mmCIF file of C-alpha atoms and ligand atoms in Angstrom:
data_model
loop_
_atom_site.group_PDB
_atom_site.id
_atom_site.type_symbol
_atom_site.label_atom_id
_atom_site.label_comp_id
_atom_site.label_asym_id
_atom_site.label_seq_id
_atom_site.Cartn_x
_atom_site.Cartn_y
_atom_site.Cartn_z
ATOM 1 C CA MET S 1177 109.057 99.595 84.854
ATOM 2 C CA GLN S 1178 110.444 103.110 85.186
ATOM 3 C CA VAL S 1179 113.924 103.390 86.630
ATOM 4 C CA ILE S 1180 114.512 106.013 89.297
ATOM 5 C CA THR S 1181 116.936 108.563 87.960
ATOM 6 C CA ASP S 1182 116.635 111.386 90.455
ATOM 7 C CA LEU S 1183 115.470 112.227 93.948
ATOM 8 C CA SER S 1184 112.547 114.420 92.963
ATOM 9 C CA ARG S 1185 110.051 111.936 94.389
ATOM 10 C CA LEU S 1186 112.067 110.804 97.390
ATOM 11 C CA CYS S 1187 110.498 111.593 100.742
ATOM 12 C CA ILE S 1188 111.822 110.457 104.111
ATOM 13 C CA HIS S 1189 109.848 110.068 107.336
ATOM 14 C CA THR S 1190 111.345 111.881 110.328
ATOM 15 C CA ILE S 1191 111.051 108.624 112.331
ATOM 16 C CA THR S 1192 113.487 106.991 109.885
ATOM 17 C CA THR S 1193 116.268 109.200 111.253
ATOM 18 C CA LYS S 1194 114.803 109.362 114.746
ATOM 19 C CA PRO S 1195 118.028 110.447 116.494
ATOM 20 C CA TRP S 1196 117.978 113.719 114.493
ATOM 21 C CA SER S 1197 115.826 116.657 115.509
ATOM 22 C CA ILE S 1198 113.485 117.844 112.771
ATOM 23 C CA GLU S 1199 115.753 120.861 112.214
ATOM 24 C CA GLU S 1200 118.783 118.678 111.710
ATOM 25 C CA ALA S 1201 116.853 116.227 109.523
ATOM 26 C CA ALA S 1202 115.629 119.098 107.328
ATOM 27 C CA LYS S 1203 119.164 120.402 106.779
ATOM 28 C CA LYS S 1204 120.619 116.975 106.072
ATOM 29 C CA TYR S 1205 117.773 115.839 103.797
ATOM 30 C CA ALA S 1206 117.937 119.077 101.809
ATOM 31 C CA ALA S 1207 121.731 118.913 101.460
ATOM 32 C CA ALA S 1208 121.411 115.344 100.158
ATOM 33 C CA GLY S 1209 118.830 116.368 97.549
ATOM 34 C CA VAL S 1210 115.831 114.707 99.203
ATOM 35 C CA SER S 1211 112.624 116.389 98.023
ATOM 36 C CA GLY S 1212 110.023 115.547 100.629
ATOM 37 C CA ILE S 1213 109.556 114.981 104.335
ATOM 38 C CA THR S 1214 106.801 113.250 106.267
ATOM 39 C CA VAL S 1215 106.612 114.591 109.773
ATOM 40 C CA TRP S 1216 105.881 112.392 112.750
ATOM 41 C CA ARG S 1217 104.032 114.256 115.464
ATOM 42 C CA ASN S 1218 106.667 113.489 118.104
ATOM 43 C CA ALA S 1219 109.141 115.520 116.013
ATOM 44 C CA LEU S 1220 106.973 118.605 116.586
ATOM 45 C CA GLU S 1221 106.885 118.426 120.367
ATOM 46 C CA GLY S 1222 107.744 121.708 122.046
ATOM 47 C CA ARG S 1223 107.862 123.589 118.739
ATOM 48 C CA ASN S 1224 105.843 126.269 117.036
ATOM 49 C CA ILE S 1225 104.246 124.172 114.311
ATOM 50 C CA ARG S 1226 103.674 126.996 111.842
ATOM 51 C CA GLN S 1227 107.304 128.113 112.097
ATOM 52 C CA THR S 1228 108.469 124.528 111.767
ATOM 53 C CA GLY S 1229 106.471 124.221 108.544
ATOM 54 C CA ASN S 1230 108.124 127.387 107.249
ATOM 55 C CA MET S 1231 111.541 126.049 108.235
ATOM 56 C CA LEU S 1232 110.902 122.877 106.211
ATOM 57 C CA ARG S 1233 109.758 124.855 103.164
ATOM 58 C CA ASP S 1234 112.794 127.149 103.503
ATOM 59 C CA ASN S 1235 114.828 123.964 103.093
ATOM 60 C CA ASN S 1236 112.924 123.247 99.854
ATOM 61 C CA LEU S 1237 111.200 120.237 101.351
ATOM 62 C CA ASN S 1238 107.653 119.292 100.399
ATOM 63 C CA ILE S 1239 105.740 118.361 103.519
ATOM 64 C CA VAL S 1240 104.151 115.187 102.249
ATOM 65 C CA SER S 1241 102.127 114.159 105.280
ATOM 66 C CA LEU S 1242 101.718 114.182 109.038
ATOM 67 C CA CYS S 1243 102.000 110.824 110.833
ATOM 68 C CA ARG S 1244 99.850 109.879 112.432
ATOM 69 C CA GLY S 1245 96.221 109.971 113.440
ATOM 70 C CA GLY S 1246 93.924 107.063 114.109
ATOM 71 C CA PHE S 1247 93.605 104.639 117.037
ATOM 72 C CA PHE S 1248 89.824 104.881 116.849
ATOM 73 C CA ALA S 1249 89.024 101.444 118.264
ATOM 74 C CA ASP S 1250 88.395 101.022 121.957
ATOM 75 C CA ARG S 1251 85.810 99.223 124.006
ATOM 76 C CA ASP S 1252 85.594 102.260 126.273
ATOM 77 C CA PRO S 1253 83.502 105.105 124.784
ATOM 78 C CA VAL S 1254 85.435 107.679 126.844
ATOM 79 C CA LYS S 1255 88.676 106.560 125.216
ATOM 80 C CA ARG S 1256 87.046 106.640 121.779
ATOM 81 C CA LYS S 1257 86.017 110.231 122.413
ATOM 82 C CA GLN S 1258 89.583 111.083 123.516
ATOM 83 C CA SER S 1259 90.868 109.565 120.322
ATOM 84 C CA ILE S 1260 88.531 111.686 118.199
ATOM 85 C CA ASP S 1261 89.778 114.759 120.070
ATOM 86 C CA ASP S 1262 93.369 113.745 119.405
ATOM 87 C CA ASN S 1263 92.577 113.323 115.710
ATOM 88 C CA ARG S 1264 91.037 116.793 115.713
ATOM 89 C CA ARG S 1265 94.330 118.100 117.106
ATOM 90 C CA ALA S 1266 96.187 116.209 114.387
ATOM 91 C CA ILE S 1267 94.042 117.864 111.707
ATOM 92 C CA ALA S 1268 94.781 121.277 113.226
ATOM 93 C CA GLU S 1269 98.495 120.460 113.402
ATOM 94 C CA ALA S 1270 98.546 119.331 109.765
ATOM 95 C CA ALA S 1271 96.914 122.581 108.697
ATOM 96 C CA GLU S 1272 99.385 124.642 110.752
ATOM 97 C CA LEU S 1273 102.308 122.692 109.402
ATOM 98 C CA GLY S 1274 101.036 123.161 105.872
ATOM 99 C CA THR S 1275 100.500 119.590 104.757
ATOM 100 C CA SER S 1276 97.342 118.256 103.171
ATOM 101 C CA LEU S 1277 97.520 114.655 104.372
ATOM 102 C CA ILE S 1278 97.314 112.701 107.617
ATOM 103 C CA VAL S 1279 98.130 108.998 107.689
ATOM 104 C CA LEU S 1280 95.836 106.949 109.919
ATOM 105 C CA VAL S 1281 96.972 103.945 111.920
ATOM 106 C CA CYS S 1282 93.435 102.919 112.670
ATOM 107 C CA GLY S 1283 93.761 100.995 115.930
ATOM 108 C CA ALA S 1284 92.342 97.813 117.417
ATOM 109 C CA ASP S 1285 91.272 96.667 120.842
ATOM 110 C CA PRO S 1286 92.132 93.029 121.638
ATOM 111 C CA SER S 1287 89.294 92.840 124.165
ATOM 112 C CA GLN S 1288 86.651 93.058 121.448
ATOM 113 C CA PRO S 1289 86.078 91.388 118.050
ATOM 114 C CA LEU S 1290 87.909 92.839 115.048
ATOM 115 C CA GLU S 1291 84.541 93.567 113.405
ATOM 116 C CA GLU S 1292 83.650 95.824 116.310
ATOM 117 C CA SER S 1293 86.996 97.631 116.051
ATOM 118 C CA ARG S 1294 86.407 98.132 112.308
ATOM 119 C CA LYS S 1295 82.997 99.600 112.932
ATOM 120 C CA GLN S 1296 84.463 102.058 115.450
ATOM 121 C CA ILE S 1297 87.210 102.981 112.991
ATOM 122 C CA GLN S 1298 84.698 103.728 110.264
ATOM 123 C CA ASP S 1299 82.516 105.761 112.639
ATOM 124 C CA GLY S 1300 85.552 107.672 113.871
ATOM 125 C CA ILE S 1301 86.702 108.614 110.381
ATOM 126 C CA ALA S 1302 83.139 109.550 109.381
ATOM 127 C CA THR S 1303 82.968 111.923 112.361
ATOM 128 C CA LEU S 1304 86.171 113.646 111.268
ATOM 129 C CA ILE S 1305 85.385 114.128 107.571
ATOM 130 C CA PRO S 1306 83.700 117.550 107.879
ATOM 131 C CA GLU S 1307 86.601 118.897 109.944
ATOM 132 C CA ALA S 1308 89.198 117.404 107.634
ATOM 133 C CA ALA S 1309 87.432 118.963 104.658
ATOM 134 C CA ALA S 1310 87.202 122.360 106.370
ATOM 135 C CA ALA S 1311 90.942 122.249 107.093
ATOM 136 C CA GLY S 1312 91.813 120.979 103.608
ATOM 137 C CA VAL S 1313 93.446 117.874 105.045
ATOM 138 C CA LYS S 1314 92.937 114.414 103.551
ATOM 139 C CA LEU S 1315 92.891 111.222 105.633
ATOM 140 C CA ALA S 1316 94.695 108.083 104.442
ATOM 141 C CA ILE S 1317 93.738 104.710 105.906
ATOM 142 C CA GLU S 1318 96.951 102.682 106.160
ATOM 143 C CA PRO S 1319 96.355 98.917 106.334
ATOM 144 C CA LEU S 1320 98.841 97.281 108.695
ATOM 145 C CA HIS S 1321 100.353 93.805 108.527
ATOM 146 C CA PRO S 1322 98.116 91.292 110.357
ATOM 147 C CA MET S 1323 100.764 90.804 113.061
ATOM 148 C CA TYR S 1324 99.507 94.164 114.377
ATOM 149 C CA ALA S 1325 95.812 93.233 114.334
ATOM 150 C CA ASP S 1326 95.686 92.935 118.129
ATOM 151 C CA THR S 1327 96.344 96.534 119.092
ATOM 152 C CA ARG S 1328 97.488 98.666 116.145
ATOM 153 C CA SER S 1329 95.064 98.109 113.333
ATOM 154 C CA ALA S 1330 92.009 96.039 112.558
ATOM 155 C CA ILE S 1331 92.491 97.069 108.907
ATOM 156 C CA ASN S 1332 95.019 94.566 107.576
ATOM 157 C CA THR S 1333 94.554 94.293 103.838
ATOM 158 C CA LEU S 1334 94.258 96.820 101.080
ATOM 159 C CA ALA S 1335 90.864 95.288 100.216
ATOM 160 C CA GLN S 1336 89.595 96.209 103.689
ATOM 161 C CA ALA S 1337 90.998 99.724 103.390
ATOM 162 C CA ASN S 1338 89.449 100.114 99.941
ATOM 163 C CA ASP S 1339 86.105 98.810 101.215
ATOM 164 C CA MET S 1340 86.141 101.355 104.005
ATOM 165 C CA ALA S 1341 87.238 104.248 101.824
ATOM 166 C CA GLU S 1342 84.489 103.378 99.333
ATOM 167 C CA ALA S 1343 81.890 103.081 102.098
ATOM 168 C CA LEU S 1344 82.884 106.495 103.456
ATOM 169 C CA ASN S 1345 82.698 107.852 99.906
ATOM 170 C CA SER S 1346 84.464 111.154 100.489
ATOM 171 C CA LEU S 1347 87.103 113.004 98.477
ATOM 172 C CA TRP S 1348 88.860 113.476 101.818
ATOM 173 C CA VAL S 1349 89.332 109.779 102.587
ATOM 174 C CA GLY S 1350 91.703 107.422 100.810
ATOM 175 C CA VAL S 1351 94.395 104.859 101.503
ATOM 176 C CA ALA S 1352 98.134 104.640 102.084
ATOM 177 C CA VAL S 1353 100.009 101.673 100.586
ATOM 178 C CA ASP S 1354 103.004 100.579 102.653
ATOM 179 C CA VAL S 1355 105.007 97.735 101.092
ATOM 180 C CA TYR S 1356 106.040 96.448 104.522
ATOM 181 C CA HIS S 1357 102.447 95.752 105.472
ATOM 182 C CA LEU S 1358 101.071 94.558 102.144
ATOM 183 C CA TRP S 1359 103.780 92.826 100.080
ATOM 184 C CA TRP S 1360 102.526 89.308 100.917
ATOM 185 C CA ASP S 1361 98.945 89.879 99.756
ATOM 186 C CA PRO S 1362 98.039 87.878 96.604
ATOM 187 C CA TYR S 1363 95.393 90.494 95.767
ATOM 188 C CA LEU S 1364 97.735 93.449 96.096
ATOM 189 C CA GLU S 1365 98.055 94.326 92.415
ATOM 190 C CA ALA S 1366 94.289 94.124 91.867
ATOM 191 C CA GLU S 1367 93.578 96.196 94.970
ATOM 192 C CA ILE S 1368 96.121 98.843 93.967
ATOM 193 C CA LYS S 1369 94.327 99.057 90.609
ATOM 194 C CA ARG S 1370 91.076 99.484 92.481
ATOM 195 C CA CYS S 1371 92.530 102.452 94.443
ATOM 196 C CA GLY S 1372 93.488 103.999 91.136
ATOM 197 C CA GLN S 1373 89.991 103.615 89.732
ATOM 198 C CA ASN S 1374 88.649 105.452 92.750
ATOM 199 C CA SER S 1375 91.466 108.044 92.748
ATOM 200 C CA HIS S 1376 92.009 107.455 96.428
ATOM 201 C CA LEU S 1377 95.611 106.278 96.560
ATOM 202 C CA PHE S 1378 97.091 109.046 98.689
ATOM 203 C CA ALA S 1379 100.500 107.750 99.837
ATOM 204 C CA PHE S 1380 103.157 105.123 99.126
ATOM 205 C CA HIS S 1381 105.609 103.976 101.831
ATOM 206 C CA ILE S 1382 108.700 101.861 101.179
ATOM 207 C CA CYS S 1383 111.312 99.829 103.093
ATOM 208 C CA ASP S 1384 112.097 96.094 103.143
ATOM 209 C CA TRP S 1385 111.342 92.959 105.170
ATOM 210 C CA ASN S 1386 114.367 91.484 106.968
ATOM 211 C CA THR S 1387 114.778 87.727 107.377
ATOM 212 C CA PRO S 1388 114.844 86.861 110.141
ATOM 213 C CA THR S 1389 112.922 89.791 111.543
ATOM 214 C CA THR S 1390 114.229 90.303 115.059
ATOM 215 C CA ASP S 1391 111.680 92.831 116.279
ATOM 216 C CA MET S 1392 108.028 93.044 115.238
ATOM 217 C CA LEU S 1393 108.114 96.821 115.162
ATOM 218 C CA ASN S 1394 111.630 98.159 114.873
ATOM 219 C CA ASP S 1395 113.467 95.889 112.463
ATOM 220 C CA ARG S 1396 112.563 97.200 109.044
ATOM 221 C CA GLY S 1397 115.183 96.914 106.342
ATOM 222 C CA LEU S 1398 116.634 99.070 103.600
ATOM 223 C CA MET S 1399 115.122 98.549 100.164
ATOM 224 C CA GLY S 1400 116.929 95.709 98.398
ATOM 225 C CA LYS S 1401 117.956 93.931 101.614
ATOM 226 C CA GLY S 1402 114.868 91.805 102.041
ATOM 227 C CA CYS S 1403 112.156 89.935 100.186
ATOM 228 C CA ILE S 1404 109.768 92.732 99.220
ATOM 229 C CA PRO S 1405 109.546 93.378 95.454
ATOM 230 C CA VAL S 1406 109.620 97.144 95.959
ATOM 231 C CA LYS S 1407 110.191 98.040 92.296
ATOM 232 C CA GLN S 1408 107.359 95.833 91.177
ATOM 233 C CA ILE S 1409 104.933 97.258 93.715
ATOM 234 C CA ARG S 1410 106.007 100.783 92.752
ATOM 235 C CA SER S 1411 105.249 99.916 89.125
ATOM 236 C CA TRP S 1412 101.703 98.845 90.123
ATOM 237 C CA VAL S 1413 101.205 102.020 92.116
ATOM 238 C CA GLU S 1414 102.358 104.143 89.189
ATOM 239 C CA ALA S 1415 100.215 102.165 86.734
ATOM 240 C CA ALA S 1416 97.276 103.078 88.982
ATOM 241 C CA GLY S 1417 98.032 106.747 88.327
ATOM 242 C CA PHE S 1418 99.919 107.589 91.509
ATOM 243 C CA THR S 1419 102.325 110.483 90.959
ATOM 244 C CA GLY S 1420 103.158 111.295 94.573
ATOM 245 C CA PHE S 1421 106.255 110.639 96.645
ATOM 246 C CA ASN S 1422 108.041 107.395 97.424
ATOM 247 C CA GLU S 1423 108.297 107.685 101.187
ATOM 248 C CA VAL S 1424 111.083 105.874 103.003
ATOM 249 C CA GLU S 1425 109.739 104.781 106.384
ATOM 250 C CA ILE S 1426 112.193 102.604 108.290
ATOM 251 C CA PHE S 1427 111.900 101.898 112.011
ATOM 252 C CA SER S 1428 115.137 100.193 112.964
ATOM 253 C CA ASN S 1429 116.897 99.700 116.269
ATOM 254 C CA THR S 1430 119.986 98.885 114.197
ATOM 255 C CA PHE S 1431 120.017 101.961 111.976
ATOM 256 C CA TRP S 1432 119.063 104.327 114.801
ATOM 257 C CA LYS S 1433 122.339 103.356 116.491
ATOM 258 C CA GLU S 1434 124.360 104.265 113.382
ATOM 259 C CA ASP S 1435 125.743 107.623 112.379
ATOM 260 C CA GLN S 1436 122.591 109.043 110.750
ATOM 261 C CA SER S 1437 124.554 110.732 107.946
ATOM 262 C CA VAL S 1438 125.993 107.363 106.945
ATOM 263 C CA PHE S 1439 122.479 105.889 107.153
ATOM 264 C CA LEU S 1440 121.108 108.680 104.949
ATOM 265 C CA ASP S 1441 123.712 107.867 102.292
ATOM 266 C CA LYS S 1442 122.635 104.218 102.440
ATOM 267 C CA ILE S 1443 118.977 105.193 102.053
ATOM 268 C CA ILE S 1444 119.725 107.228 98.948
ATOM 269 C CA LYS S 1445 121.827 104.453 97.400
ATOM 270 C CA ALA S 1446 119.095 101.865 98.171
ATOM 271 C CA TYR S 1447 116.479 104.226 96.781
ATOM 272 C CA ARG S 1448 118.311 104.643 93.482
ATOM 273 C CA GLU S 1449 119.176 100.967 93.086
ATOM 274 C CA HIS S 1450 116.300 99.028 94.607
ATOM 275 C CA SER S 1451 113.166 101.178 94.669
HETATM 276 ZN ZN1 ZN B 1667 103.714 103.339 106.535
#
């Protein structure tokens, strides 16, 4: 297992330091030696996206991806159409920002069977492929932990994400592996290998699982503070040929209340020691 010696593959999601504006995050990340940034769309509100992309590059940050597109599943066809339109806007925003990847939180509608939601997800992504290709933007299906299968994603294992990416069979569609969602899966190593064989592992997200978890959404932990074998999963991802960024994505009511500079120092320490 390779030990992390530098920050050249460290990326942080803007949501991780939510209290900071994107401008402040860019300055602080760059000063700390962070190499990449994943931009959440809310961080772009009210801004010129092209100029914001330039600002990030001026701070020597690689713009790793835009979060997030998706939410394709809905019983109501009007809402499904609205979601496709929103994903089209996301593709345009990614191109303006200057990133080549959008992460998809695929969606689910609790008023219909999961199979139906999955079908709508696959149809939605298929509709977007030509536009994604024209814009030079790849789409990563991110499987979410099954506790979110009611409303956030009907794709809950890496096997399901791999199945869908293979069925869509496009260079523009792949998967995102997030340790928070997938660490428990006994087939994880095999499915990560499978992504590698298909060259469709597009992103790798890290954090940790707190025990007890006090909030289903906003209680993610720092690497090393929970039960996720982050180093081991990273070794599988790298064995599968992944050479991209290790993206720290932590939603935390606790850390968002802290001084974000202190939190950033903790992230970097946890990254060096436990990732
Ligand atoms: Zn993620």
